[in-house]
Short mmCIF file of C-alpha atoms in Angstrom, two decimals:
data_model
loop_
_atom_site.label_atom_id
_atom_site.label_comp_id
_atom_site.label_asym_id
_atom_site.label_seq_id
_atom_site.Cartn_x
_atom_site.Cartn_y
_atom_site.Cartn_z
CA MET A 1 -49.72 -16.04 -4.59
CA ARG A 2 -51.23 -18.94 -2.87
CA ASN A 3 -51.28 -18.84 0.76
CA LEU A 4 -50.40 -22.04 2.08
CA MET A 5 -49.25 -20.93 5.55
CA ASN A 6 -50.32 -23.79 7.88
CA ASN A 7 -50.51 -21.93 11.31
CA ARG A 8 -53.51 -22.61 13.78
CA LEU A 9 -52.73 -19.42 15.49
CA ILE A 10 -53.67 -17.47 12.12
CA LEU A 11 -57.45 -17.63 13.02
CA ILE A 12 -56.84 -15.38 15.90
CA LEU A 13 -57.39 -11.82 15.74
CA ILE A 14 -56.54 -8.84 13.61
CA ALA A 15 -54.18 -7.60 10.93
CA ILE A 16 -51.39 -5.22 9.73
CA LEU A 17 -51.28 -1.67 8.40
CA MET A 18 -51.59 0.87 5.56
CA LEU A 19 -50.68 4.48 5.93
CA SER A 20 -48.76 5.90 2.98
CA GLY A 21 -45.87 8.17 3.70
CA CYS A 22 -42.09 8.49 4.36
CA THR A 23 -39.94 7.41 7.43
CA LYS A 24 -36.82 8.19 8.71
CA ASN A 25 -33.92 5.76 9.01
CA SER A 26 -33.43 4.96 12.80
CA ASN A 27 -30.02 4.41 14.12
CA GLN A 28 -28.84 0.66 14.16
CA PRO A 29 -31.54 -0.88 16.35
CA GLN A 30 -31.41 -4.03 18.26
CA LEU A 31 -33.89 -6.66 18.60
CA THR A 32 -35.32 -5.99 22.20
CA SER A 33 -36.35 -9.80 23.03
CA ASP A 34 -37.97 -12.75 21.84
CA LEU A 35 -41.01 -11.06 22.45
CA ASN A 36 -41.76 -10.73 18.78
CA MET A 37 -42.71 -14.39 18.61
CA HIS A 38 -45.72 -13.55 21.02
CA GLN A 39 -48.55 -12.94 18.18
CA SER A 40 -51.09 -14.60 16.33
CA ALA A 41 -49.00 -14.71 13.15
CA PRO A 42 -45.25 -14.69 14.10
CA GLY A 43 -43.00 -12.72 11.86
CA VAL A 44 -45.49 -9.93 10.71
CA PHE A 45 -44.30 -7.59 13.50
CA THR A 46 -40.82 -7.26 14.18
CA GLU A 47 -39.52 -5.02 17.57
CA THR A 48 -36.54 -3.27 17.82
CA GLU A 49 -35.03 -0.82 20.41
CA SER A 50 -36.26 2.29 18.40
CA GLY A 51 -39.38 1.14 16.64
CA TYR A 52 -41.80 -1.32 15.14
CA TYR A 53 -41.60 -3.02 11.72
CA LEU A 54 -44.52 -4.97 10.36
CA THR A 55 -46.09 -6.19 6.77
CA SER A 56 -49.59 -5.62 5.27
CA GLY A 57 -50.45 -6.70 2.21
CA ASN A 58 -46.91 -6.29 -0.23
CA PHE A 59 -45.37 -3.85 1.94
CA PHE A 60 -43.06 -3.01 4.97
CA TYR A 61 -44.31 -0.30 7.58
CA TYR A 62 -42.36 1.47 10.37
CA SER A 63 -43.25 3.42 13.56
CA ASP A 64 -41.24 5.01 16.11
CA LYS A 65 -41.76 3.73 19.59
CA ASP A 66 -42.19 7.33 20.94
CA ASN A 67 -44.82 8.45 18.55
CA ILE A 68 -46.77 5.75 17.37
CA ASN A 69 -47.81 5.99 13.47
CA PHE A 70 -46.98 3.44 10.93
CA VAL A 71 -46.21 4.50 7.40
CA LYS A 72 -44.65 2.80 4.49
CA LEU A 73 -41.05 2.15 4.98
CA CYS A 74 -39.60 4.70 2.00
CA ASN A 75 -37.79 7.64 2.04
CA LYS A 76 -37.62 8.15 -2.05
CA PRO A 77 -38.43 11.44 -2.77
CA ASP A 78 -41.89 11.36 -5.02
CA CYS A 79 -42.38 7.77 -4.51
CA GLU A 80 -46.07 6.83 -4.89
CA HIS A 81 -45.72 3.84 -2.73
CA THR A 82 -47.55 1.47 -5.04
CA GLY A 83 -45.08 -0.95 -6.71
CA GLU A 84 -41.81 -2.79 -6.63
CA ASN A 85 -39.97 0.57 -7.08
CA CYS A 86 -41.05 1.58 -3.64
CA ASN A 87 -38.43 0.69 -1.04
CA ALA A 88 -41.17 -0.50 1.13
CA TYR A 89 -41.79 -3.34 -1.43
CA ASN A 90 -41.68 -6.67 0.49
CA TYR A 91 -42.30 -9.05 -2.51
CA GLY A 92 -44.49 -11.59 -0.54
CA SER A 93 -47.67 -10.80 1.11
CA ARG A 94 -47.45 -11.39 4.93
CA SER A 95 -43.82 -11.89 4.46
CA ASN A 96 -41.97 -13.28 7.66
CA THR A 97 -40.20 -9.83 8.80
CA HIS A 98 -37.10 -10.37 10.62
CA PHE A 99 -34.26 -8.00 12.17
CA PHE A 100 -30.75 -9.55 11.89
CA ASN A 101 -27.21 -8.14 11.74
CA GLY A 102 -28.63 -4.64 11.07
CA LYS A 103 -30.98 -5.43 8.11
CA LEU A 104 -34.44 -6.42 7.46
CA VAL A 105 -34.36 -10.17 6.44
CA PHE A 106 -37.35 -11.82 4.90
CA PRO A 107 -38.31 -15.02 2.85
CA TYR A 108 -40.73 -15.10 0.26
CA ILE A 109 -41.96 -17.60 -2.42
CA LYS A 110 -40.78 -16.63 -6.28
CA GLU A 111 -43.58 -18.80 -7.87
CA SER A 112 -43.29 -19.71 -11.59
CA ALA A 113 -45.21 -22.15 -13.68
CA THR A 114 -43.12 -25.19 -13.11
CA GLU A 115 -41.31 -24.42 -9.55
CA TRP A 116 -41.58 -22.55 -6.29
CA MET A 117 -38.35 -20.93 -5.29
CA LEU A 118 -38.10 -20.09 -1.73
CA THR A 119 -36.12 -16.84 -1.63
CA ILE A 120 -34.28 -15.19 1.41
CA ALA A 121 -33.86 -11.49 0.88
CA SER A 122 -32.77 -8.60 2.66
CA LYS A 123 -33.00 -4.75 3.01
CA ASN A 124 -31.56 -1.87 4.92
CA MET A 125 -33.52 -0.59 8.18
CA ASP A 126 -34.80 2.32 5.73
CA GLY A 127 -35.95 0.03 2.83
CA THR A 128 -33.02 0.51 0.85
CA ASP A 129 -30.69 -1.70 -0.89
CA PHE A 130 -32.74 -4.80 -1.70
CA LYS A 131 -30.73 -7.96 -2.14
CA ILE A 132 -31.30 -11.57 -2.53
CA GLU A 133 -29.23 -13.50 -0.06
CA LYS A 134 -30.26 -17.22 -0.99
CA GLU A 135 -32.49 -19.09 -3.19
CA ILE A 136 -33.85 -22.96 -2.45
CA ASP A 137 -35.84 -24.69 -5.25
CA ILE A 138 -38.75 -26.27 -3.37
CA GLY A 139 -40.74 -27.68 -6.44
CA SER A 140 -44.47 -27.15 -5.20
CA GLY A 141 -46.51 -27.99 -2.12
CA GLY A 142 -47.00 -26.67 1.16
CA TYR A 143 -44.85 -24.20 2.96
CA ASN A 144 -44.56 -22.36 6.19
CA GLY A 145 -41.68 -20.61 7.91
CA LYS A 146 -40.72 -18.63 10.65
CA MET A 147 -37.46 -16.63 11.55
CA HIS A 148 -35.92 -16.45 15.11
CA ARG A 149 -32.48 -15.16 16.32
CA ASN A 150 -30.06 -16.56 13.88
CA TYR A 151 -32.33 -19.16 12.53
CA PHE A 152 -34.95 -19.69 9.70
CA VAL A 153 -36.99 -22.67 10.41
CA TYR A 154 -39.38 -24.03 7.82
CA ASN A 155 -41.61 -26.53 6.87
CA LEU A 156 -42.33 -28.22 3.46
CA GLU A 157 -44.81 -30.80 2.43
CA LYS A 158 -44.46 -33.07 -0.91
CA TYR A 159 -47.45 -35.15 -1.99
CA ASP A 160 -45.95 -38.67 -3.52
CA GLU A 161 -47.14 -38.93 -7.19
CA GLY A 162 -49.74 -41.62 -7.52
CA THR A 163 -50.21 -42.04 -3.80
CA THR A 164 -52.18 -40.36 -0.99
CA ASP A 165 -48.64 -40.35 0.79
CA ARG A 166 -47.37 -36.97 2.06
CA THR A 167 -43.79 -36.26 3.21
CA SER A 168 -43.57 -33.30 5.59
CA THR A 169 -39.95 -32.13 6.43
CA LEU A 170 -39.07 -29.57 9.07
CA TYR A 171 -35.75 -27.86 8.21
CA LEU A 172 -33.29 -25.41 9.89
CA LEU A 173 -31.19 -22.68 8.32
CA ASP A 174 -28.56 -20.70 10.24
CA LEU A 175 -28.58 -17.19 8.65
CA ASN A 176 -24.79 -16.73 9.46
CA HIS A 177 -24.03 -19.30 7.19
CA LEU A 178 -26.26 -19.06 4.24
CA GLU A 179 -23.66 -20.89 2.03
CA GLN A 180 -24.48 -24.07 3.69
CA GLU A 181 -27.71 -26.19 3.13
CA PRO A 182 -30.45 -26.36 5.53
CA VAL A 183 -30.36 -29.03 8.18
CA ILE A 184 -33.42 -31.54 8.07
CA ILE A 185 -34.47 -31.56 11.93
CA TYR A 186 -37.46 -34.01 11.40
CA GLU A 187 -39.16 -35.92 8.33
CA TYR A 188 -42.80 -37.63 8.68
CA VAL A 189 -44.45 -39.57 6.02
CA GLU A 190 -48.20 -40.07 6.37
CA THR A 191 -51.50 -41.27 4.18
CA VAL A 192 -53.56 -38.32 4.07
CA VAL A 193 -56.82 -38.08 5.55
CA ASN A 194 -57.21 -34.66 6.29
CA VAL A 195 -55.78 -31.12 5.66
CA GLY A 196 -54.73 -30.58 9.26
CA ALA A 197 -52.19 -33.21 9.72
CA GLY A 198 -48.24 -33.03 9.29
CA ILE A 199 -45.68 -31.17 11.16
CA TYR A 200 -47.32 -28.69 12.77
CA SER A 201 -46.77 -24.90 13.96
CA PRO A 202 -43.18 -24.81 14.98
CA ALA A 203 -42.51 -22.33 17.93
CA MET A 204 -39.06 -21.01 18.74
CA ILE A 205 -38.10 -20.04 22.36
CA GLY A 206 -34.33 -19.21 23.02
CA GLU A 207 -32.00 -21.96 21.46
CA TYR A 208 -35.14 -24.52 21.36
CA ILE A 209 -37.56 -25.31 18.69
CA PHE A 210 -41.00 -26.87 19.72
CA PHE A 211 -43.17 -28.72 17.01
CA SER A 212 -46.16 -31.36 16.89
CA VAL A 213 -46.56 -34.32 14.96
CA LYS A 214 -50.17 -36.01 15.61
CA ASP A 215 -50.46 -36.14 19.30
CA LYS A 216 -46.83 -35.65 20.19
CA VAL A 217 -44.89 -32.66 20.96
CA TYR A 218 -40.89 -32.61 20.35
CA ARG A 219 -38.19 -30.24 21.53
CA TYR A 220 -35.15 -29.51 19.43
CA ASP A 221 -32.04 -28.40 21.10
CA ILE A 222 -30.28 -26.09 18.19
CA SER A 223 -26.92 -26.12 19.96
CA SER A 224 -26.56 -29.95 20.75
CA LYS A 225 -28.80 -31.07 17.81
CA SER A 226 -30.82 -33.29 19.94
CA LEU A 227 -34.38 -33.94 19.70
CA ILE A 228 -36.70 -35.30 22.64
CA ASP A 229 -40.32 -35.96 22.59
CA ILE A 230 -42.37 -34.45 25.90
CA PRO A 231 -43.86 -37.29 27.60
CA ASN A 232 -47.34 -37.74 28.43
CA TYR A 233 -48.04 -34.67 26.14
CA GLU A 234 -51.80 -33.86 25.64
CA ILE A 235 -53.15 -31.20 23.29
CA ALA A 236 -54.51 -28.16 25.00
CA ARG A 237 -57.08 -26.96 22.16
CA LYS A 238 -57.19 -22.91 23.37
CA GLY A 239 -53.63 -22.50 23.71
CA GLU A 240 -50.20 -22.99 24.70
CA PHE A 241 -47.08 -20.70 25.66
CA TYR A 242 -43.71 -22.51 25.48
CA THR A 243 -40.86 -21.89 27.88
CA GLU A 244 -37.43 -23.68 27.45
CA SER A 245 -38.09 -25.87 30.39
CA GLY A 246 -42.12 -26.43 30.15
CA ILE A 247 -45.50 -25.43 28.59
CA TYR A 248 -48.31 -23.56 29.99
CA GLN A 249 -51.64 -24.79 28.62
CA LEU A 250 -55.21 -23.98 28.53
CA ASN A 251 -57.79 -26.61 27.57
CA MET A 252 -61.36 -26.51 26.15
CA ASP A 253 -62.38 -27.32 29.59
CA ASN A 254 -60.67 -24.09 30.73
CA ASP A 255 -58.02 -25.82 32.91
CA PHE A 256 -54.90 -23.99 33.19
CA TYR A 257 -51.78 -25.90 34.01
CA TYR A 258 -47.76 -26.31 33.60
CA ARG A 259 -46.28 -29.15 32.08
CA ASP A 260 -42.63 -29.88 32.50
CA VAL A 261 -40.71 -30.67 29.25
CA LEU A 262 -38.32 -33.39 30.48
CA THR A 263 -40.72 -35.30 33.08
CA GLY A 264 -44.28 -34.55 31.39
CA GLU A 265 -45.38 -33.87 35.10
CA VAL A 266 -48.41 -31.65 35.07
CA THR A 267 -48.87 -28.96 37.74
CA ALA A 268 -52.67 -27.43 37.90
CA LEU A 269 -52.65 -23.47 38.09
CA LYS A 270 -56.22 -22.69 38.26
CA LYS A 271 -59.49 -23.61 36.57
CA ASP A 272 -60.78 -20.76 34.54
CA GLU A 273 -64.09 -20.30 35.57
CA ASP A 274 -64.59 -16.94 34.02
CA PRO A 275 -67.70 -16.51 32.31
CA LEU A 276 -66.09 -13.83 30.06
CA ALA A 277 -63.53 -16.20 28.69
CA PHE A 278 -64.09 -17.62 25.27
CA GLY A 279 -60.95 -16.68 23.15
CA PRO A 280 -57.54 -18.24 22.65
CA PHE A 281 -54.66 -17.90 24.72
CA PHE A 282 -51.25 -15.94 24.45
CA SER A 283 -48.41 -14.93 26.94
CA ASP A 284 -45.42 -12.94 27.42
CA GLY A 285 -44.05 -14.68 30.18
CA GLU A 286 -45.45 -12.30 32.82
CA ARG A 287 -49.24 -12.27 31.91
CA THR A 288 -51.63 -14.39 29.82
CA TYR A 289 -53.97 -12.52 27.43
CA ARG A 290 -57.29 -14.05 26.20
CA PRO A 291 -58.64 -11.88 23.30
CA ASN A 292 -62.35 -12.57 22.69
CA TYR A 293 -63.98 -11.98 19.07
CA SER A 294 -66.86 -13.26 17.27
CA TYR A 295 -66.16 -15.65 14.16
CA GLY A 296 -68.45 -17.73 12.17
CA ASN A 297 -71.67 -18.87 14.34
CA MET A 298 -69.94 -18.01 17.29
CA VAL A 299 -71.03 -14.59 18.57
CA ILE A 300 -69.59 -12.96 21.54
CA PRO A 301 -71.98 -10.44 23.32
CA ASP A 302 -70.86 -6.78 22.77
CA GLU A 303 -70.14 -6.33 26.58
CA TYR A 304 -67.55 -9.24 26.59
CA ASN A 305 -65.94 -8.26 23.14
CA GLY A 306 -62.60 -7.43 24.51
CA ILE A 307 -59.16 -9.04 26.09
CA LEU A 308 -59.05 -10.52 29.31
CA ILE A 309 -55.50 -10.39 31.20
CA TYR A 310 -54.55 -12.71 33.99
CA ASP A 311 -51.35 -13.46 35.71
CA MET A 312 -49.36 -16.70 35.27
CA GLU A 313 -51.10 -18.46 38.04
CA GLY A 314 -54.53 -17.89 36.11
CA ASN A 315 -56.11 -15.20 38.24
CA ARG A 316 -58.06 -12.49 36.10
CA ILE A 317 -56.46 -8.85 36.73
CA ASP A 318 -58.20 -7.06 34.06
CA PHE A 319 -60.57 -6.61 31.15
CA ILE A 320 -60.34 -4.12 28.28
CA LYS A 321 -63.31 -3.95 25.80
CA TYR A 322 -62.57 -3.07 22.10
CA SER A 323 -63.20 0.36 21.21
CA ILE A 324 -63.67 -0.40 17.64
CA PRO A 325 -65.64 -3.73 16.61
CA THR A 326 -63.09 -6.49 16.20
CA ASP A 327 -63.32 -9.89 14.86
CA ASN A 328 -60.94 -12.85 13.78
CA HIS A 329 -59.67 -10.95 10.57
CA GLY A 330 -56.15 -9.78 11.57
CA TYR A 331 -53.43 -10.09 14.21
CA PHE A 332 -52.87 -9.93 17.85
CA VAL A 333 -49.32 -8.55 18.95
CA ILE A 334 -47.72 -8.69 22.76
CA ALA A 335 -44.73 -6.09 22.11
CA GLU A 336 -42.37 -5.23 25.04
CA ASP A 337 -44.34 -2.31 26.25
CA LYS A 338 -47.46 -2.35 24.35
CA VAL A 339 -50.34 -4.86 23.16
CA PHE A 340 -51.41 -4.15 19.37
CA VAL A 341 -54.84 -5.45 17.45
CA PHE A 342 -54.44 -5.16 13.83
CA ARG A 343 -57.71 -5.50 12.01
CA ALA A 344 -57.66 -6.90 8.38
CA PRO A 345 -61.24 -7.40 6.71
CA ASP A 346 -59.33 -9.47 3.87
CA TYR A 347 -56.76 -11.14 6.35
CA ASP A 348 -53.90 -9.10 4.43
CA SER A 349 -54.05 -5.29 4.36
CA ILE A 350 -54.92 -3.64 7.51
CA THR A 351 -57.78 -0.88 7.74
CA SER A 352 -57.20 -0.14 11.50
CA TYR A 353 -55.24 -0.93 14.45
CA SER A 354 -55.34 -0.17 18.35
CA TYR A 355 -52.94 -0.44 21.06
CA PHE A 356 -52.90 0.09 25.00
CA ASP A 357 -49.93 0.60 27.30
CA LYS A 358 -48.99 -2.65 29.18
CA GLY A 359 -47.93 -0.36 32.20
CA LYS A 360 -51.57 0.55 32.73
CA ILE A 361 -52.84 -2.86 33.16
CA GLY A 362 -54.40 -3.12 36.72
CA THR A 363 -55.27 0.55 36.83
CA ASP A 364 -58.00 2.89 35.92
CA GLY A 365 -55.97 4.15 33.05
CA LEU A 366 -56.03 1.25 30.90
CA GLU A 367 -57.50 2.56 27.24
CA TRP A 368 -57.07 1.83 23.97
CA THR A 369 -55.58 4.48 21.34
CA ASP A 370 -57.41 3.70 18.01
CA VAL A 371 -56.09 4.60 14.67
CA ILE A 372 -58.17 4.29 11.24
CA LEU A 373 -55.77 3.68 8.36
CA ASN A 374 -55.75 5.40 5.00
CA ASP A 375 -54.21 3.94 1.83
#
C-alpha cells in the first residue's frame, strides 16, 4: 500500500519489531496516560497497565512490562504467523494502534483500482475476533490519521481535477459514536507549490487538537468545538512539545522557550549550547530528549551518537550512547517507565530494539538493554 503518511516526525529514529511466537492474553488493561503520543510516529506503539503493543510490517506484537520480549500477538495453535490467518495480522503496514474499550482499535486503507476505503477495525487484546467497525469512502489522495483517547483525527488531501489546487480537510471521529459522520475541524484550499504544504501533523493532548497550516498553529477544543489560532506563532524547526496551555519549542539556533497558547507570550528558558546537541526534540512533560543520529550527508561522530536528556528548563542531566549503531530508520518512543529505540532499515519491519529505564537517568546505572530480533 502506498504510504502517504505526511508526518514530519517520521524522519526521526528507529522502528518496530519482529519476534515470531505466541502470547498470553493479559487481563483487561487500561491505557496508562497520554504518553503513547510521545513518539516519532504516533500510533505504532501503545502502552497499557500490563504491557506494550506495537506494529511492525503487517503484524501486531505484544510484550509484558515485567519481562520485555516482543512476540507476535497470536496464541493460535500451529500458526505459522505469516499471513491474514494469523491473529497478529493488522491489514495495514504501520497501522495506528490504539487501546479503546478493552480492544485494539486500528485504522487502515483498503485499496482498490477505483477507490480507497478508510477502514476502522478492532480485535480483542489477544488478537482474536477481528471486526470491521466502520468504512469511509475517501476516494484517492493523501491521508494521515491518529487515534487518541475516544477520538480519531485524520487529514485528507484532494487534488481538484484540471487545476493545481489542493483541498486539505481535517476530520474528527468520535469512537463512541461510529454511527455518526465525522466532524470537519478545518478545511484549507491552496495552489500546490510543494509537497510539504497543507494541514500539518495534528497533535492531540488532553481534550485539545493542535495542527498547523502554513505559518499558523491552531488549537481545537473538542468539548466546546471552538478553534483558536495561537498569536505570534513562530515555527520551531527542531521540535515542539504541546501542553494544554502552551508549547515548549526548540529552534534551529538551539533557543529553548515556552509559548503561551492564549497570549502568544514567549518565556525564554535556556539557550542550548551543548556541542553534542544535533538531533530533534521530544518530551514526556518531565524531561526533554534529543536523539542524535546520522542521516543523509549529516554524519554524527560515533562518540556523540546517542540520546541527550534535559530537564524542562533546558539543563542537560544525562547522555547515553547507543550500544548498537543507530540511524534515522525507525522510531523513538518515550513510554511511562522506559525509553525505546526501534530500528528498521526498510522503515517498516524491525530488526532490533533497545530500551533503558527512566528511573536510572542521572545515575551510574543508566544503560541500554539490546535485543536482536529474529523473524
